[in-house]
PDB file of C-alpha atoms in Angstrom:
ATOM      1  CA  MET U 129      -2.671  50.110 -11.276  1.00 92.00           C
ATOM      2  CA  SER U 130      -2.462  50.425  -7.530  1.00 94.00           C
ATOM      3  CA  LYS U 131      -4.961  52.355  -5.441  1.00 95.00           C
ATOM      4  CA  ASP U 132      -2.339  55.041  -4.858  1.00 95.00           C
ATOM      5  CA  GLN U 133      -1.596  55.416  -8.581  1.00 95.00           C
ATOM      6  CA  ILE U 134      -5.306  55.721  -9.395  1.00 95.00           C
ATOM      7  CA  TYR U 135      -5.826  58.188  -6.537  1.00 96.00           C
ATOM      8  CA  GLU U 136      -2.917  60.406  -7.627  1.00 95.00           C
ATOM      9  CA  GLY U 137      -3.944  60.180 -11.280  1.00 94.00           C
ATOM     10  CA  THR U 138      -7.509  61.181 -10.419  1.00 94.00           C
ATOM     11  CA  LEU U 139      -6.257  64.091  -8.317  1.00 92.00           C
ATOM     12  CA  LYS U 140      -4.165  65.242 -11.265  1.00 92.00           C
ATOM     13  CA  TRP U 141      -7.136  64.854 -13.642  1.00 92.00           C
ATOM     14  CA  ILE U 142      -9.255  67.068 -11.381  1.00 91.00           C
ATOM     15  CA  ALA U 143      -6.517  69.707 -11.307  1.00 87.00           C
ATOM     16  CA  GLU U 144      -6.244  69.648 -15.102  1.00 87.00           C
ATOM     17  CA  ASN U 145      -9.970  69.592 -15.887  1.00 87.00           C
ATOM     18  CA  PHE U 146     -11.527  71.916 -13.342  1.00 83.00           C
ATOM     19  CA  LYS U 147     -10.686  75.589 -13.056  1.00 74.00           C
ATOM     20  CA  SER U 148      -9.152  75.209  -9.625  1.00 62.00           C
ATOM     21  CA  ALA U 149      -8.594  71.903  -7.858  1.00 57.00           C
ATOM     22  CA  LYS U 150      -8.130  73.787  -4.580  1.00 61.00           C
ATOM     23  CA  SER U 151     -11.631  75.258  -4.721  1.00 69.00           C
ATOM     24  CA  VAL U 152     -13.125  72.010  -6.066  1.00 87.00           C
ATOM     25  CA  ILE U 153     -11.805  69.451  -3.578  1.00 91.00           C
ATOM     26  CA  GLU U 154     -13.725  69.374  -0.303  1.00 91.00           C
ATOM     27  CA  TYR U 155     -12.269  66.169   1.140  1.00 94.00           C
ATOM     28  CA  GLN U 156      -9.360  63.936   0.293  1.00 94.00           C
ATOM     29  CA  ASN U 157      -7.966  60.909   2.056  1.00 96.00           C
ATOM     30  CA  ALA U 158      -5.172  59.067   0.291  1.00 95.00           C
ATOM     31  CA  ASN U 159      -5.196  56.195   2.805  1.00 96.00           C
ATOM     32  CA  ASP U 160      -8.847  55.440   2.075  1.00 96.00           C
ATOM     33  CA  GLY U 161      -8.507  56.404  -1.603  1.00 96.00           C
ATOM     34  CA  VAL U 162     -11.385  58.900  -1.447  1.00 97.00           C
ATOM     35  CA  LEU U 163     -11.762  62.289  -3.146  1.00 96.00           C
ATOM     36  CA  ILE U 164     -14.887  64.448  -2.822  1.00 95.00           C
ATOM     37  CA  GLY U 165     -15.273  67.708  -4.650  1.00 92.00           C
ATOM     38  CA  ASN U 166     -17.709  70.190  -6.084  1.00 92.00           C
ATOM     39  CA  GLY U 167     -17.927  70.964  -9.759  1.00 91.00           C
ATOM     40  CA  VAL U 168     -19.826  73.029 -12.284  1.00 92.00           C
ATOM     41  CA  LEU U 169     -20.544  72.317 -15.922  1.00 92.00           C
ATOM     42  CA  ASN U 170     -22.548  74.000 -18.639  1.00 92.00           C
ATOM     43  CA  TYR U 171     -26.050  72.610 -18.969  1.00 92.00           C
ATOM     44  CA  PRO U 172     -26.036  70.416 -22.085  1.00 91.00           C
ATOM     45  CA  CYS U 173     -28.736  71.599 -24.463  1.00 85.00           C
ATOM     46  CA  ASN U 174     -29.522  71.083 -28.135  1.00 80.00           C
ATOM     47  CA  SER U 175     -30.922  73.301 -30.900  1.00 82.00           C
ATOM     48  CA  PHE U 176     -33.935  75.400 -29.874  1.00 83.00           C
ATOM     49  CA  GLU U 177     -33.684  74.302 -26.250  1.00 76.00           C
ATOM     50  CA  CYS U 178     -30.475  76.349 -25.994  1.00 81.00           C
ATOM     51  CA  ILE U 179     -32.384  79.588 -26.521  1.00 80.00           C
ATOM     52  CA  GLY U 180     -33.621  79.459 -22.933  1.00 79.00           C
ATOM     53  CA  LYS U 181     -30.998  77.250 -21.325  1.00 85.00           C
ATOM     54  CA  ALA U 182     -27.645  78.227 -22.852  1.00 86.00           C
ATOM     55  CA  ALA U 183     -26.564  80.148 -19.730  1.00 90.00           C
ATOM     56  CA  TRP U 184     -27.668  77.462 -17.264  1.00 91.00           C
ATOM     57  CA  LYS U 185     -25.019  75.716 -15.160  1.00 93.00           C
ATOM     58  CA  VAL U 186     -25.147  72.401 -13.332  1.00 94.00           C
ATOM     59  CA  LYS U 187     -23.521  72.251  -9.912  1.00 94.00           C
ATOM     60  CA  PHE U 188     -22.693  68.847  -8.446  1.00 94.00           C
ATOM     61  CA  THR U 189     -20.743  66.942  -5.824  1.00 95.00           C
ATOM     62  CA  MET U 190     -18.484  64.208  -7.206  1.00 95.00           C
ATOM     63  CA  LYS U 191     -17.042  61.405  -5.087  1.00 97.00           C
ATOM     64  CA  VAL U 192     -14.267  59.178  -6.421  1.00 97.00           C
ATOM     65  CA  GLU U 193     -13.349  56.026  -4.526  1.00 97.00           C
ATOM     66  CA  THR U 194     -10.229  54.113  -5.524  1.00 97.00           C
ATOM     67  CA  LYS U 195      -9.041  50.553  -4.931  1.00 96.00           C
ATOM     68  CA  ASP U 196      -6.290  48.489  -6.478  1.00 96.00           C
ATOM     69  CA  GLY U 197      -7.200  48.075 -10.134  1.00 94.00           C
ATOM     70  CA  LYS U 198     -10.395  50.152 -10.118  1.00 95.00           C
ATOM     71  CA  PHE U 199     -12.250  53.291  -9.179  1.00 96.00           C
ATOM     72  CA  LYS U 200     -15.853  54.455  -9.103  1.00 97.00           C
ATOM     73  CA  THR U 201     -17.517  57.826  -9.357  1.00 97.00           C
ATOM     74  CA  ASP U 202     -20.701  58.956  -7.632  1.00 96.00           C
ATOM     75  CA  PHE U 203     -22.603  62.211  -8.150  1.00 96.00           C
ATOM     76  CA  LYS U 204     -24.929  63.951  -5.699  1.00 95.00           C
ATOM     77  CA  ASN U 205     -26.417  67.369  -5.008  1.00 95.00           C
ATOM     78  CA  LEU U 206     -27.263  68.056  -8.653  1.00 95.00           C
ATOM     79  CA  LEU U 207     -28.418  71.668  -8.835  1.00 95.00           C
ATOM     80  CA  LEU U 208     -29.423  73.846 -11.747  1.00 94.00           C
ATOM     81  CA  ASP U 209     -27.983  77.344 -11.511  1.00 94.00           C
ATOM     82  CA  ILE U 210     -30.315  79.491 -13.606  1.00 92.00           C
ATOM     83  CA  PRO U 211     -29.350  83.143 -14.168  1.00 92.00           C
ATOM     84  CA  ALA U 212     -31.784  86.032 -13.976  1.00 92.00           C
ATOM     85  CA  VAL U 213     -33.734  86.737 -17.155  1.00 82.00           C
ATOM     86  CA  VAL U 214     -35.189  90.000 -18.386  1.00 82.00           C
ATOM     87  CA  ASN U 215     -37.053  89.916 -21.678  1.00 79.00           C
ATOM     88  CA  GLN U 216     -40.253  91.078 -23.347  1.00 79.00           C
ATOM     89  CA  PHE U 217     -42.238  88.538 -21.319  1.00 80.00           C
ATOM     90  CA  GLY U 218     -41.046  89.811 -17.946  1.00 81.00           C
ATOM     91  CA  SER U 219     -38.180  89.432 -15.541  1.00 86.00           C
ATOM     92  CA  TYR U 220     -37.292  86.351 -13.586  1.00 87.00           C
ATOM     93  CA  PRO U 221     -34.807  86.242 -10.705  1.00 91.00           C
ATOM     94  CA  ALA U 222     -31.758  84.004 -10.667  1.00 92.00           C
ATOM     95  CA  MET U 223     -32.322  80.742  -8.863  1.00 93.00           C
ATOM     96  CA  GLU U 224     -30.645  77.541  -7.850  1.00 94.00           C
ATOM     97  CA  THR U 225     -32.864  74.484  -7.818  1.00 95.00           C
ATOM     98  CA  PRO U 226     -32.416  70.709  -7.711  1.00 96.00           C
ATOM     99  CA  ILE U 227     -32.841  68.887 -11.005  1.00 94.00           C
ATOM    100  CA  GLN U 228     -36.555  68.165 -11.043  1.00 89.00           C
ATOM    101  CA  THR U 229     -37.443  66.465 -14.308  1.00 91.00           C
ATOM    102  CA  GLN U 230     -36.348  63.247 -15.944  1.00 93.00           C
ATOM    103  CA  GLY U 231     -35.522  65.252 -19.078  1.00 89.00           C
ATOM    104  CA  GLU U 232     -33.071  67.449 -17.171  1.00 90.00           C
ATOM    105  CA  LEU U 233     -31.471  64.396 -15.553  1.00 93.00           C
ATOM    106  CA  ASP U 234     -31.259  62.633 -18.928  1.00 93.00           C
ATOM    107  CA  ALA U 235     -29.473  65.691 -20.374  1.00 92.00           C
ATOM    108  CA  VAL U 236     -26.918  65.926 -17.564  1.00 95.00           C
ATOM    109  CA  LYS U 237     -26.236  62.249 -16.830  1.00 95.00           C
ATOM    110  CA  PRO U 238     -24.087  61.480 -19.924  1.00 95.00           C
ATOM    111  CA  LYS U 239     -21.845  64.485 -19.207  1.00 94.00           C
ATOM    112  CA  LEU U 240     -21.246  63.342 -15.632  1.00 95.00           C
ATOM    113  CA  LEU U 241     -20.666  59.720 -16.615  1.00 94.00           C
ATOM    114  CA  GLU U 242     -18.122  60.862 -19.195  1.00 95.00           C
ATOM    115  CA  PHE U 243     -15.897  62.050 -16.332  1.00 95.00           C
ATOM    116  CA  GLY U 244     -15.226  58.407 -15.425  1.00 94.00           C
ATOM    117  CA  ASN U 245     -14.189  57.636 -19.000  1.00 94.00           C
ATOM    118  CA  GLN U 246     -11.945  60.703 -19.054  1.00 94.00           C
ATOM    119  CA  ILE U 247     -10.273  59.729 -15.783  1.00 95.00           C
ATOM    120  CA  LYS U 248      -9.748  56.168 -17.047  1.00 94.00           C
ATOM    121  CA  SER U 249      -8.284  57.470 -20.300  1.00 92.00           C
ATOM    122  CA  SER U 250      -5.926  59.826 -18.472  1.00 90.00           C
ATOM    123  CA  LEU U 251      -4.711  56.959 -16.260  1.00 90.00           C
ATOM    124  CA  THR U 252      -3.982  54.620 -19.164  1.00 86.00           C
ATOM    125  CA  THR U 253      -2.375  57.136 -21.515  1.00 74.00           C
ATOM    126  CA  ASP U 254       1.368  56.589 -21.748  1.00 58.00           C
ATOM    127  CA  LYS U 255       2.968  59.928 -20.916  1.00 62.00           C
ATOM    128  CA  THR U 256       6.575  58.788 -20.886  1.00 62.00           C
ATOM    129  CA  ASP U 257       7.361  59.581 -24.534  1.00 60.00           C
ATOM    130  CA  TRP U 258       7.088  63.358 -24.795  1.00 57.00           C
TER     131      TRP U 258
END
């Protein structure tokens, strides 16, 4: 695919997979094949870990660079958005903090990397026979 086809396909993927592409995209330059946007996803947790982290969100900046025949994604500004908590142990204010532990990064990384696979899949899916 050409750079322009990949760029347009990625722009469409963002519009379809984020709540609002207008509020997500911070910079776009079709000539250079660059899209930069901000996103939010649910913090991926498993089993008992979800008791304390189910409401956490991960904020991030995603950059997609396109060239003829390929694209790459890059993620920066990974922040945990932790809501306020009031329970029998006390109350804790809401906070936004950078990802600080390897465990948190290991939890989030596969979800972010999956975006590249999803974009690739959306570009290669034949949509002409509907």
